[in-house]
């Protein structure tokens, strides 16, 4: 939250002048060069660690310093469909090497790809991911190889080998388009194509709009490079079908579509996950191919986006049939690409506004959370090092020349080095609030992030070719604009956009010159100021939108009390009934047909949706994870492990410094009897194994031996916080006031990282805290060790007030019958929505007895549906019965909302 209003007036005035001066002052060439060199150093750190520790695997696991090989690691669901045992990261990085002037490494990398990579593995992959990352990577590599060969210095041996591989891959992807609609299946087997259930292909019915609509650049480039029109024809046919299926009144498209019938399965529409690159590729297809139809379609869609979805600086999803009705109260991080697309379109004002909002959210949380609410709180806390914000920052700098965007780029660099850099590369953030890491470094990090950051700080002479001669794909691969003059000899006529749908008022015929849009940096600054203050002052939630004439909603979920007769009567009017189950749970069921009116039924749907969101939010609030940060050599605070808290002992959330000490393995390792190596445990943090006795007993035994803290490591091999929900360690039924040290729980995988470090380095020091500490704070009074980059250690102001979503309102009594802790959806009855409430202790899950190994089989269904959907590998379900009544459609729409975030695992991750 902004604290400027509390300062003395003179100080505020000085700060304001300082700010104005710094915005107007260009960054010196020397400074830009320093940051450019820093980008290259960071790229080297990531790329070299991939090559040393992971290649030929698809991706690097930066915490365990090894390659991620599909089938050898626990499945992560849909996100693993990007991996095809084809050295994904190397192919995705080829053209980055050239842009960063690493031609020798590029030549070696191309030779490696040609000699080592196979594209015919018996493995099922995402058509979308394989297209943008692998086909795009091969074509970008080919473009660079040709450019270098024409220069006469490098790659003189090159004979289009990468292009031949690209065509081989294109032919392997083509069978996916064998559907009645022409929309591709979402997955394909590289060896067998689409064969059916035995190859886990051909059984899907749905795909996301972006998945089907993000093929044209790569497929058209492949057709024009090779002279074979079949690829471009299929990609155009898919785009034509999506255009035909748009909602004709709103001119918007939904998020998920049935590939056989063309019915919209999810009817929410935005510019983020599930749709994003469909819009991007319509505009860029016009830029690359020069076909006016693509620009016409883009401009019609764009007008609708600005009419319904854009609420500057926000971009909020709406329903395609009711575009004035918001579909949700949060935004996902993939929409951060949109300001960059608006720059290409020439619409700079909203680009500046949305980018500023995203920048303020970034400054609040160090990274853009995967999703955040309309009042800028964390909704989904992960951040897999996505490049979209850096992409928009680069495009806005190109358009405005405003040095403010160089400072934004510097913030991105600093945060990557301070919070994501680990000894083996850069690790994704598991939780931006605690700073904990995930063992993941996606290939797009090398393909995109370093390109955009390098270009942001580069002078023209630093870049080995003119980027104006290329278009960036959605994965930032470089395709030459000269392809627009190459013959495509298309054999399938594209559906013409009819004249009555289009007139000159719907679109501009040319793309703008983005070089000189804003010579005056004061203009963008004047747009940014109100947004900065809006984000700073945020925290209250905006009231949900009500259509005119519908009055106020009669009952809000946060006010509901199950023992209030007036509330029960309001529920009855909305068609919601309360059922007390034998196991003590209370279940809410809505029958739309039993509501007193259609308006009341819609109120009931909203009430149920609010109840789901409230419960999901409570679960997140009830169990904030703790952080175990390894601070000794060579980690220096860069590795952060996600840990579960205990219901007893020191409450780390109330400790400003946390507990810091060296770790020692207790003997016995179970900690269930008197500690025999007390002389080593004394003054240290004891490592213990789960099992054989109560957690509280372990804590008492190590405390008696003089330990200052304890870490219990799960004995269930393969368990990981990536795949299992955290729980609180419960007491033993008697008073635990005597336990005064902190005890934290690590799953097996995270515990192993700690044990391996201990094995290798003998002395391992950790910091136990509520969230990871800034390294400058850890090492204050000492120079920052290791290769931490100069200038990256300024301590950021902590914004505790807005770190997480709003706490539950006090009227939601914890001791009343109405306490909600979990919600379920009854999938069996299409018209019934049945959130169930369970009365449990305030922790999302409390495991009390050590012997209790088998988790409750209901635990999975008891988690909020949005959380489960983000991990499950099933396709999203939807109600596509066109004969349903409007209330049923609303219910279906609502169900689809709950599945929205699952789609992020299917889109560009």
XYZ file of N, CA, C and O in Angstrom, residues 331-333 361-362 365 367-372 377-383 432:
80
model
N -7.878 -12.206 -13.193
C -7.208 -12.219 -14.495
C -6.037 -13.198 -14.428
O -5.432 -13.361 -13.360
N -5.707 -13.839 -15.550
C -4.541 -14.730 -15.528
C -3.343 -14.040 -16.181
O -3.489 -13.089 -16.942
N -2.168 -14.566 -15.863
C -0.940 -13.856 -16.245
C -0.656 -13.903 -17.741
O 0.120 -13.102 -18.251
N 1.469 -4.731 -10.171
C 1.242 -6.050 -9.570
C 2.580 -6.790 -9.435
O 2.857 -7.434 -8.422
N 3.433 -6.665 -10.458
C 4.759 -7.281 -10.406
C 5.569 -6.718 -9.243
O 6.226 -7.457 -8.508
N 4.373 -8.181 -5.899
C 4.596 -9.602 -5.599
C 5.911 -10.147 -6.171
O 6.114 -11.355 -6.161
N 6.824 -11.063 -8.906
C 6.509 -11.657 -10.214
C 4.999 -11.558 -10.400
O 4.262 -11.392 -9.433
N 4.549 -11.703 -11.643
C 3.104 -11.768 -11.874
C 2.600 -13.123 -11.395
O 3.036 -14.156 -11.916
N 1.695 -13.165 -10.427
C 1.121 -14.467 -10.057
C 0.357 -15.043 -11.253
O -0.097 -14.294 -12.119
N 0.215 -16.367 -11.299
C -0.500 -16.993 -12.419
C -1.889 -16.394 -12.596
O -2.388 -16.302 -13.707
N -2.522 -16.018 -11.500
C -3.786 -15.290 -11.610
C -3.886 -14.343 -10.416
O -3.370 -14.637 -9.344
N -4.546 -13.205 -10.649
C -4.698 -12.220 -9.583
C -6.056 -11.559 -9.741
O -6.637 -11.528 -10.833
N -4.878 -8.804 -5.764
C -4.351 -9.784 -4.807
C -4.022 -11.078 -5.543
O -4.495 -11.324 -6.647
N -3.249 -11.924 -4.882
C -2.890 -13.225 -5.465
C -4.123 -14.124 -5.501
O -4.822 -14.277 -4.501
N -4.393 -14.710 -6.664
C -5.476 -15.690 -6.798
C -4.885 -17.089 -6.987
O -5.296 -18.035 -6.339
N -3.930 -17.204 -7.901
C -3.109 -18.426 -8.019
C -1.665 -17.975 -7.861
O -1.203 -17.092 -8.573
N -0.940 -18.614 -6.962
C 0.335 -18.029 -6.498
C 1.558 -18.454 -7.309
O 2.637 -17.920 -7.120
N 1.412 -19.416 -8.224
C 2.603 -19.873 -8.951
C 3.073 -18.824 -9.969
O 2.309 -17.964 -10.381
N 4.325 -18.952 -10.387
C 4.837 -18.131 -11.494
C 5.945 -18.936 -12.184
O 7.052 -19.048 -11.674
N 4.547 -17.063 -5.123
C 5.198 -15.747 -5.129
C 5.135 -15.088 -3.758
O 5.903 -14.173 -3.463
